[in-house]
Coordinates of C-alpha atoms and ligand atoms in Angstrom, one line a residue:
X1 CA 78.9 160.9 -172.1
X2 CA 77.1 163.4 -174.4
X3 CA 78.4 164.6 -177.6
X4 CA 79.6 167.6 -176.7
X5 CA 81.7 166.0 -174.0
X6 CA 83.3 163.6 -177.0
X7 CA 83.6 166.5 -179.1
X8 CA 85.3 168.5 -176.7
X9 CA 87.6 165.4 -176.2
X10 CA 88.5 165.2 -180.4
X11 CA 89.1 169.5 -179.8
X12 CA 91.6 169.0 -177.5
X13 CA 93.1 165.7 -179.2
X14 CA 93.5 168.1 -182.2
X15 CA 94.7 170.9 -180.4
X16 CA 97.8 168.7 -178.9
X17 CA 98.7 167.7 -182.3
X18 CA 98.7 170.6 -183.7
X19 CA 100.8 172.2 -180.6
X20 CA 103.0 168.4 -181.2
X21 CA 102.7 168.5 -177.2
X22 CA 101.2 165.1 -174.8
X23 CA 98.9 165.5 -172.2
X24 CA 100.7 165.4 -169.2
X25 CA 99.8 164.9 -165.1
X26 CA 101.0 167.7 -162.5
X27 CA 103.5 165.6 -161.3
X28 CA 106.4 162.4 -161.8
X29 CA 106.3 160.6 -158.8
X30 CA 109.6 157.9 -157.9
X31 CA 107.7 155.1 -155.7
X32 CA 108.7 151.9 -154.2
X33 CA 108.3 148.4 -155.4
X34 CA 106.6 147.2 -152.7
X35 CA 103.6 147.4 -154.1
X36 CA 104.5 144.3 -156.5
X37 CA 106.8 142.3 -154.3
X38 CA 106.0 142.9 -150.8
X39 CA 103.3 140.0 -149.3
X40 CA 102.2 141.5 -146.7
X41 CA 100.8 144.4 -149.1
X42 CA 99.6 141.5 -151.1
X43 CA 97.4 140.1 -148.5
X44 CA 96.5 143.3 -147.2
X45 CA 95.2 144.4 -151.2
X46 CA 93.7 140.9 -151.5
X47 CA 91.5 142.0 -148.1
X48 CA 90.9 145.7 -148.5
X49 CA 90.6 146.0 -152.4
X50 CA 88.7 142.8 -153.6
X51 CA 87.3 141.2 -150.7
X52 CA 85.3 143.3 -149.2
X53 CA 84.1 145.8 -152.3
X54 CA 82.2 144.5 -155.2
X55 CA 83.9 143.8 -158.4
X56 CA 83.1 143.8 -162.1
X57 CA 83.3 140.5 -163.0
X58 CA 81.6 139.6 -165.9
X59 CA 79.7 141.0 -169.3
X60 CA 76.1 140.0 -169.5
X61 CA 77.1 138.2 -173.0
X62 CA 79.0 135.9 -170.8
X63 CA 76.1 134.1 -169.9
X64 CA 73.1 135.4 -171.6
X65 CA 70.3 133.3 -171.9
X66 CA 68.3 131.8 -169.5
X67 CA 70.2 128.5 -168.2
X68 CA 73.8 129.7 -169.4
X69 CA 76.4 130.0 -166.7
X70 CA 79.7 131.2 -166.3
X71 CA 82.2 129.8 -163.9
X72 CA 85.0 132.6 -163.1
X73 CA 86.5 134.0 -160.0
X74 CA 87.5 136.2 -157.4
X75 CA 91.4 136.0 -156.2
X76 CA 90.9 132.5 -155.7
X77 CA 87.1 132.2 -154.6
X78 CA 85.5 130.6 -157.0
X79 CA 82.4 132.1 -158.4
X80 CA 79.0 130.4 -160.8
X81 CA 77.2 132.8 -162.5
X82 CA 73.9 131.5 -163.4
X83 CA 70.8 132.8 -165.4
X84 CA 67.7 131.8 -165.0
X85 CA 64.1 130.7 -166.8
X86 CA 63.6 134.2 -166.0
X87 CA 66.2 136.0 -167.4
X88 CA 67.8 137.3 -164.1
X89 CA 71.7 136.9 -163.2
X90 CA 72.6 135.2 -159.7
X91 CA 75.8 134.7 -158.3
X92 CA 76.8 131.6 -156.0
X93 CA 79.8 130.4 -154.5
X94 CA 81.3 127.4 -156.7
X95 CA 81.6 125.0 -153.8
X96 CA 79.5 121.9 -153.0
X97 CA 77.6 122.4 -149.8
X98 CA 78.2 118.8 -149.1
X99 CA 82.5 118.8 -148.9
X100 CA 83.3 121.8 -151.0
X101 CA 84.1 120.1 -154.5
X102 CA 83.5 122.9 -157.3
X103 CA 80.5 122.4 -159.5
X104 CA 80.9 124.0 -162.6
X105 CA 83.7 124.4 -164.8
X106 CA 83.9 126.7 -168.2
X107 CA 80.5 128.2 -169.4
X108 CA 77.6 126.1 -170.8
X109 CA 74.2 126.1 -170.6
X110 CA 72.3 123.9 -167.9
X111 CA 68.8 122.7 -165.8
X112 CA 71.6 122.8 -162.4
X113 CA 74.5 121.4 -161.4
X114 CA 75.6 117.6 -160.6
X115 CA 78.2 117.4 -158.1
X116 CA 80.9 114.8 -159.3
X117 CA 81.9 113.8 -156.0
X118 CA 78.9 112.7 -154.5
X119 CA 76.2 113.4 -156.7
X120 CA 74.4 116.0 -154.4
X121 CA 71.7 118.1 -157.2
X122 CA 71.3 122.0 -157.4
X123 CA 69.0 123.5 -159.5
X124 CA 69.6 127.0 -161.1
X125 CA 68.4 129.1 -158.3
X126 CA 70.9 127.3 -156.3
X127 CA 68.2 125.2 -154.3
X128 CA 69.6 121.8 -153.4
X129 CA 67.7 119.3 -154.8
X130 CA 68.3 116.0 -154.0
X131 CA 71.1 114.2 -151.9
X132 CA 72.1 110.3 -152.9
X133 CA 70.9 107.9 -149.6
X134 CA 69.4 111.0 -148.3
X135 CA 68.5 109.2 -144.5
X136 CA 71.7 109.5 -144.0
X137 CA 71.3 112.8 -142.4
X138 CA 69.2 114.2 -140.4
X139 CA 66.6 116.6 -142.3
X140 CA 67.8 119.6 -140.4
X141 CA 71.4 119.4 -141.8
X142 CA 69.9 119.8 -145.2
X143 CA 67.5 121.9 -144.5
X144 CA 69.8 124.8 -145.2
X145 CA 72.4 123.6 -147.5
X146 CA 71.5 125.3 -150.7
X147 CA 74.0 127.0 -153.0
X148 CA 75.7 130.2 -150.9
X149 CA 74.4 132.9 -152.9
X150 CA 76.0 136.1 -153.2
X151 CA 75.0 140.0 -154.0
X152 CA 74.6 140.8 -157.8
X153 CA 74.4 143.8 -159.6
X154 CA 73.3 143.6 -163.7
X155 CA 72.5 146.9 -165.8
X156 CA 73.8 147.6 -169.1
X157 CA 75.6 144.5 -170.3
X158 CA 77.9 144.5 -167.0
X159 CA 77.9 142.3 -163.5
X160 CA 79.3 143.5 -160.5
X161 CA 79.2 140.7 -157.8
X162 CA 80.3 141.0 -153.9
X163 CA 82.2 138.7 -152.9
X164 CA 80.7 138.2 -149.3
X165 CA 77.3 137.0 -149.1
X166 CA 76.3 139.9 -146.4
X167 CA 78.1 142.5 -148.8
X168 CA 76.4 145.2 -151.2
X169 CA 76.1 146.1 -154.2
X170 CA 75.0 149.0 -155.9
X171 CA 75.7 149.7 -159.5
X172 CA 75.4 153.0 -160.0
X173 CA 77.3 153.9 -156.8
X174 CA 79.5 151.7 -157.9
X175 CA 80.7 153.7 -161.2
X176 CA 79.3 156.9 -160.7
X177 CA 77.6 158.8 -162.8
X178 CA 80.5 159.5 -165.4
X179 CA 82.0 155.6 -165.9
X180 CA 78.5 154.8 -165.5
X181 CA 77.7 156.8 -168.6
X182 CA 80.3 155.3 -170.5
X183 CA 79.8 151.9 -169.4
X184 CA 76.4 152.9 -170.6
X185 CA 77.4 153.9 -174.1
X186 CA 78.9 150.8 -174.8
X187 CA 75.7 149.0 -175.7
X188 CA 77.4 145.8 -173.7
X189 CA 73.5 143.7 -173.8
X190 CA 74.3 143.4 -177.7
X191 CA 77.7 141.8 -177.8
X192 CA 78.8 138.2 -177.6
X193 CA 82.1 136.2 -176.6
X194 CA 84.1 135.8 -179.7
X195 CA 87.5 135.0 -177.9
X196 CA 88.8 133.8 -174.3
X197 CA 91.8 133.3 -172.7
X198 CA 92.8 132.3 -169.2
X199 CA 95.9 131.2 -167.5
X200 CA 98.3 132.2 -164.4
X201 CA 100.6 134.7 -165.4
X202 CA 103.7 135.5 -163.6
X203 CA 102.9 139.3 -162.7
X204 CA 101.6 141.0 -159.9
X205 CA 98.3 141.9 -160.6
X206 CA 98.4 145.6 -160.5
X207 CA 100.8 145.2 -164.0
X208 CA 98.2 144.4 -166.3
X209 CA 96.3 147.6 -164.6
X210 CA 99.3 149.4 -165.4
X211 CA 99.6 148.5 -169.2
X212 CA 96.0 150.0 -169.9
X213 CA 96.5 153.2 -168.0
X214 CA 98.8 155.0 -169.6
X215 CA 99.6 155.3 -174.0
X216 CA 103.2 156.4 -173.5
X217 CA 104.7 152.5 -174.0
X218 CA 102.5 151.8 -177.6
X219 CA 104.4 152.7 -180.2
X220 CA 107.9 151.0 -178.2
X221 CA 106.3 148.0 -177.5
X222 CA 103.2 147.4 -180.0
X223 CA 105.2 148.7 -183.2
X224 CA 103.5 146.5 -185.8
X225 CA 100.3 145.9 -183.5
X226 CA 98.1 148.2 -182.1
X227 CA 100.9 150.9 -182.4
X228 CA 100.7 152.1 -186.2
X229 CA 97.0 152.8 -185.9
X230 CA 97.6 155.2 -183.2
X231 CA 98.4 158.8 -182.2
X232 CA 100.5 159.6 -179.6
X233 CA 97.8 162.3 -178.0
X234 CA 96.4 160.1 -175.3
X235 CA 94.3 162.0 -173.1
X236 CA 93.6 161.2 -169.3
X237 CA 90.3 160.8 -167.8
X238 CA 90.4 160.5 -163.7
X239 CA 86.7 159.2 -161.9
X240 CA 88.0 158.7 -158.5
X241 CA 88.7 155.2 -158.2
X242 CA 88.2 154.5 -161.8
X243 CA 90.1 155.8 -164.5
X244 CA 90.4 156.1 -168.5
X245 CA 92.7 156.5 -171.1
X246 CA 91.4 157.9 -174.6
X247 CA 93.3 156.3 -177.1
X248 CA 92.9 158.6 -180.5
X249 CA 93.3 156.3 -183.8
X250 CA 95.1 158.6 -186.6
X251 CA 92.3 159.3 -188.9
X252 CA 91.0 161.7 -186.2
X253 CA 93.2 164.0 -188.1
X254 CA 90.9 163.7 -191.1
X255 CA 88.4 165.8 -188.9
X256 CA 90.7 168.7 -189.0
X257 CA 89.5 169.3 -192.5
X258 CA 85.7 168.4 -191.8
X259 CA 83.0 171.2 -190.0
X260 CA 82.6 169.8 -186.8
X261 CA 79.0 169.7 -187.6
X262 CA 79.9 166.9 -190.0
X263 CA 81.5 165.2 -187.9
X264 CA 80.5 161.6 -187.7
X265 CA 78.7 160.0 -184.7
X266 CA 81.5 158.3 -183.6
X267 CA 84.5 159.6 -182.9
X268 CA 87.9 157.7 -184.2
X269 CA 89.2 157.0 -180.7
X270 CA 88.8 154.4 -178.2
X271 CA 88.4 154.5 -174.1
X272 CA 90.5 151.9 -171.9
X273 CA 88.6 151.8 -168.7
X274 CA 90.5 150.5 -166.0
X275 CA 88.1 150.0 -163.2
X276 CA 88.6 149.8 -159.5
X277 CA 90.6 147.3 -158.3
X278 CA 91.7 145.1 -161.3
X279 CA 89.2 145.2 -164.6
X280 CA 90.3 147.0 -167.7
X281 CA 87.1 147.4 -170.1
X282 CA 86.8 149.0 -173.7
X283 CA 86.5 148.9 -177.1
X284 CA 84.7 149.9 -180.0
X285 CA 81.1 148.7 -181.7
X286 CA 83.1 146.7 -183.8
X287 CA 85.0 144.5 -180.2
X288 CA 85.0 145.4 -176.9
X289 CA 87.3 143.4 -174.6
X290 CA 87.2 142.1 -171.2
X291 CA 90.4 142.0 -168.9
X292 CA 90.9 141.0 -165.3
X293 CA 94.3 140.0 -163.0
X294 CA 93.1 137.9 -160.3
X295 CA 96.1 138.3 -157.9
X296 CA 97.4 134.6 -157.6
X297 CA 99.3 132.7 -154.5
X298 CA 102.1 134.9 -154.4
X299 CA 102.6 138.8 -155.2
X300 CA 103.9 137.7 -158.6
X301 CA 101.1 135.4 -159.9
X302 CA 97.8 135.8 -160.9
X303 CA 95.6 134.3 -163.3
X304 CA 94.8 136.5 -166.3
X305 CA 91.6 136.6 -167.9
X306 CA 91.1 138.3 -171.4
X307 CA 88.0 138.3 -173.2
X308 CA 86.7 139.6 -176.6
X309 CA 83.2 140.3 -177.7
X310 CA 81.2 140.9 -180.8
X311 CA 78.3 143.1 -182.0
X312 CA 75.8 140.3 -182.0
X313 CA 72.4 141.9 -183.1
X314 CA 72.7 142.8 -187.2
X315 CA 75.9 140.7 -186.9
X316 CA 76.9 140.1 -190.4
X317 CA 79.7 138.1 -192.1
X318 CA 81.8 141.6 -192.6
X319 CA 81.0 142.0 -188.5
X320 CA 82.2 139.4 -187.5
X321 CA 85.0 139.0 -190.0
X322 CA 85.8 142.1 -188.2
X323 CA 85.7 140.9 -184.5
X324 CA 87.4 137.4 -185.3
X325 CA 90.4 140.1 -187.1
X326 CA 90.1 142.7 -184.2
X327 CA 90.5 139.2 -181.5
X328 CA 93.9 138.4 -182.9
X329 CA 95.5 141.5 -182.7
X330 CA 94.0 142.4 -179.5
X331 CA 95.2 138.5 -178.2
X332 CA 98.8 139.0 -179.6
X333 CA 99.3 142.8 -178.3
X334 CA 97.9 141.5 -174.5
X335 CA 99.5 138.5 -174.7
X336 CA 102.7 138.6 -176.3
X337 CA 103.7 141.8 -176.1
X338 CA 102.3 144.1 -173.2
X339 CA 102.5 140.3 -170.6
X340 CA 105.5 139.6 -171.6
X341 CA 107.1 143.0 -171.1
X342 CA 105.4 143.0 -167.4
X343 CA 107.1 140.1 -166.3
X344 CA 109.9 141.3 -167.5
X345 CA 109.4 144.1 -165.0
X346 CA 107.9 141.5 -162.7
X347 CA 111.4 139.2 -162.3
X348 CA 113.6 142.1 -162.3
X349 CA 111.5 143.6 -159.3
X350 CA 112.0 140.5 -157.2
X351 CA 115.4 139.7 -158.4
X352 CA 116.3 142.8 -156.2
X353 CA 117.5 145.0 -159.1
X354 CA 115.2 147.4 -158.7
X355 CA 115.6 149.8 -156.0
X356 CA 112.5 151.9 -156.9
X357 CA 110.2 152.8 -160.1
X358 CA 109.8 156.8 -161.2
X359 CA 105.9 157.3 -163.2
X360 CA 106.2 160.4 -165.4
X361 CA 103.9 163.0 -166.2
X362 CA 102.5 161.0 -169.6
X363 CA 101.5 158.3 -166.6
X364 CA 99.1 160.4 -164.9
X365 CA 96.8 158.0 -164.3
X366 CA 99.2 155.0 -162.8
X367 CA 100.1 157.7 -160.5
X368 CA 96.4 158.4 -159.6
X369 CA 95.9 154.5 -159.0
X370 CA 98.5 153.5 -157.1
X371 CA 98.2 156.6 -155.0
X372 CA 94.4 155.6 -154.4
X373 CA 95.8 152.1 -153.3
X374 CA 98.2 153.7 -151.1
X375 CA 95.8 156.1 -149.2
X376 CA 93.3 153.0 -149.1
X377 CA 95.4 150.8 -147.4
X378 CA 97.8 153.8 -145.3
X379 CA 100.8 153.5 -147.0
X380 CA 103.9 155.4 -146.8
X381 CA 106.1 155.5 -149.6
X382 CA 108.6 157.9 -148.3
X383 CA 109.1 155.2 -145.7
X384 CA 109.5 152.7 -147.8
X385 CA 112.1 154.2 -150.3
X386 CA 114.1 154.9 -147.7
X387 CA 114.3 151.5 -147.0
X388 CA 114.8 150.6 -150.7
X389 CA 117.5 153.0 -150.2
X390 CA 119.1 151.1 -147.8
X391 CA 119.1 147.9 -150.1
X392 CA 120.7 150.3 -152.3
X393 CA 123.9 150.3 -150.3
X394 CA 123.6 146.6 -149.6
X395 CA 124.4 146.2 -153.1
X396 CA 127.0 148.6 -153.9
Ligands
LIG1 S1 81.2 117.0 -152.2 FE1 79.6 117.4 -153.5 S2 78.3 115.6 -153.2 FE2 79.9 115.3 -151.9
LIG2 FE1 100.1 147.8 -174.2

């Protein structure tokens, strides 16, 4: 994104303020709660949204030098994440080509991989390398029984990986040219983990999507967080399938008494990128984070993933003072306060005492997603609030 594209983003941040208005969608939109509850949905999602398109599934600072990997995963398919002597990012399937035991656990750096089970050898290219008692097959049945490798995509600090081994993967079709851009800006080859966190969460995925889409819940729910810091003039970026939210901090106001020639290089707000189906990207040179939902067993599980990074060229002890300070707060906001509010919503959903959800014009771009998932997968939502309307009765 050039500068005048930022600028013009501060202009109209400032001109909201000043009017005391929000930016707002065309439309509210009531919808069903289906799309958190209803398995068959789930499955469907599971197939159409992750399985067969690539996903962003990792930073390069996950695994960057040669020999790190990264062990992480798709739904439930496990995924390795390997670099090697040469630099270059490959993807395999986690699994043991012998009886399926996962290789690699956590991140670390490595020659290959040992498999505990039986002791079967792969190298880093995913090349098996040698099999305990190995006459006790016939060549042929290891001729072919390297690492399942899949399609990977690296440029500027981010991974996309297919998860099918025939599937593609092109990065810049992947984000078009406008996330692409901002992906871009980030600088993402310079940064380095600081914090992780990973457990199952009891949400449907889509919620923690949700929770970075739309500014209209932070100063209600992150009050002494992320809250103060922030002005309520969120502004709405749509990129098809992709979508940001521009979070302005409150010394943008300062600007209003600058020339806009003086204005500095970086501009005090912050983009959440929630990209197609399930990652939410972001942050600042100071942190950026890392978020994914993989949807779990049931529509409300999944295992949640949040990750923080550093500026890690120049790093100082003021830099990284900063990203250990920026960690916390960004741990206890995700964690304690916007999870725990989902499954909230989450329970209540399923404990059938919610007949329906209404998204208002401040949540422009939930309504844009879920209505993307909707025309992905043919869904009617007319049809199914009618027969939400029904359980309605049943209640009374
Ligand atoms: S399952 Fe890996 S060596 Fe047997
Ligand atoms: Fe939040």
């Amino acid at each position: 994104m050039d500068r005048a594209e930022r600028v013009a983003i501060a202009k109209r941040i400032l001109e909201f303020n000043d009017r005391d208005i929000d930016e707002m969608g065309d439309i509210s939109w009531e919808t069903d709660i289906g799309r958190f509850t209803d398995k068959a949905r789930f499955e469907l999602e599971k197939q159409e949204f992750f399985l067969k398109r690539p996903q962003l599934i990792a930073y390069t600072a996950d695994f960057p030098e040669p020999g790190d990997y990264y062990a992480t995963e798709i739904v439930s398919k496990p995924i390795l994440l390997v670099r090697g002597k040469d630099g270059k990012a490959k993807a395999f399937l986690n699994a043991c080509r012998h009886r399926g035991v996962k290789l690699a656990e956590g991140c670390g750096n490595s020659k290959g991989f040992s498999c505990p089970y039986h002791g079967w050898t792969y190298g880093n290219d995913g090349a098996l390398l040698s099999v305990p008692s190995r006459a006790a097959f016939e060549p042929e049945q290891l001729a072919e029984r390297g690492l399942i490798e899949l399609p990977l995509a690296e440029k500027h600090g981010v991974v996309l990986v297919h998860p099918q081994p025939s599937g593609m993967v092109d990065w810049d079709e992947f984000f078009g040219p406008e996330m692409g851009g901002i992906i871009a800006d980030y600088d993402l080859e310079d940064f380095r983990l600081v914090g992780e966190y990973r457990a199952p969460a009891r949400i449907n995925w889509k919620h923690a999507v949700d929770g970075g889409l739309e500014g209209y819940h932070v100063p209600y729910l992150h009050p002494t967080t992320v809250g103060p810091g922030t002005l309520r003039q969120f502004m709405h970026l749509d990129f098809g399938l992709h979508q940001t939210l521009v979070s302005p901090m409150k010394q943008i106001l300062d600007l209003k008494n600058i020339p806009e020639e003086e204005w500095p290089e970086t501009l005090p707000y912050g983009f959440t990128n929630a990209i197609f189906p399930n990652t939410v990207v972001g942050g600042s040179k100071h942190i950026m984070f890392f978020q994914r939902s993989e949807p779990g067993a049931e529509p409300g599980t999944c295992t949640y993933i949040f990750r923080t990074y550093g500026p890690h060229k120049g790093a100082t002890e003021e830099t990284r003072a900063m990203a250990q300070y920026m960690t916390d707060l960004l741990m206890k906001t995700a964690l304690e306060e916007d999870m725990t509010i989902q499954s909230s919503a989450q329970i209540q959903m399923e404990a059938g005492a919610v007949p329906s959800i209404v998204l208002g014009k401040r949540e422009v771009n939930l309504i844009r997603m879920h209505q993307n998932h909707d025309r992905l997968i043919g869904h009617d939502v007319a049809a199914a609030l009618n027969k939400s309307g029904e359980f309605a009765e049943a209640a009374e």
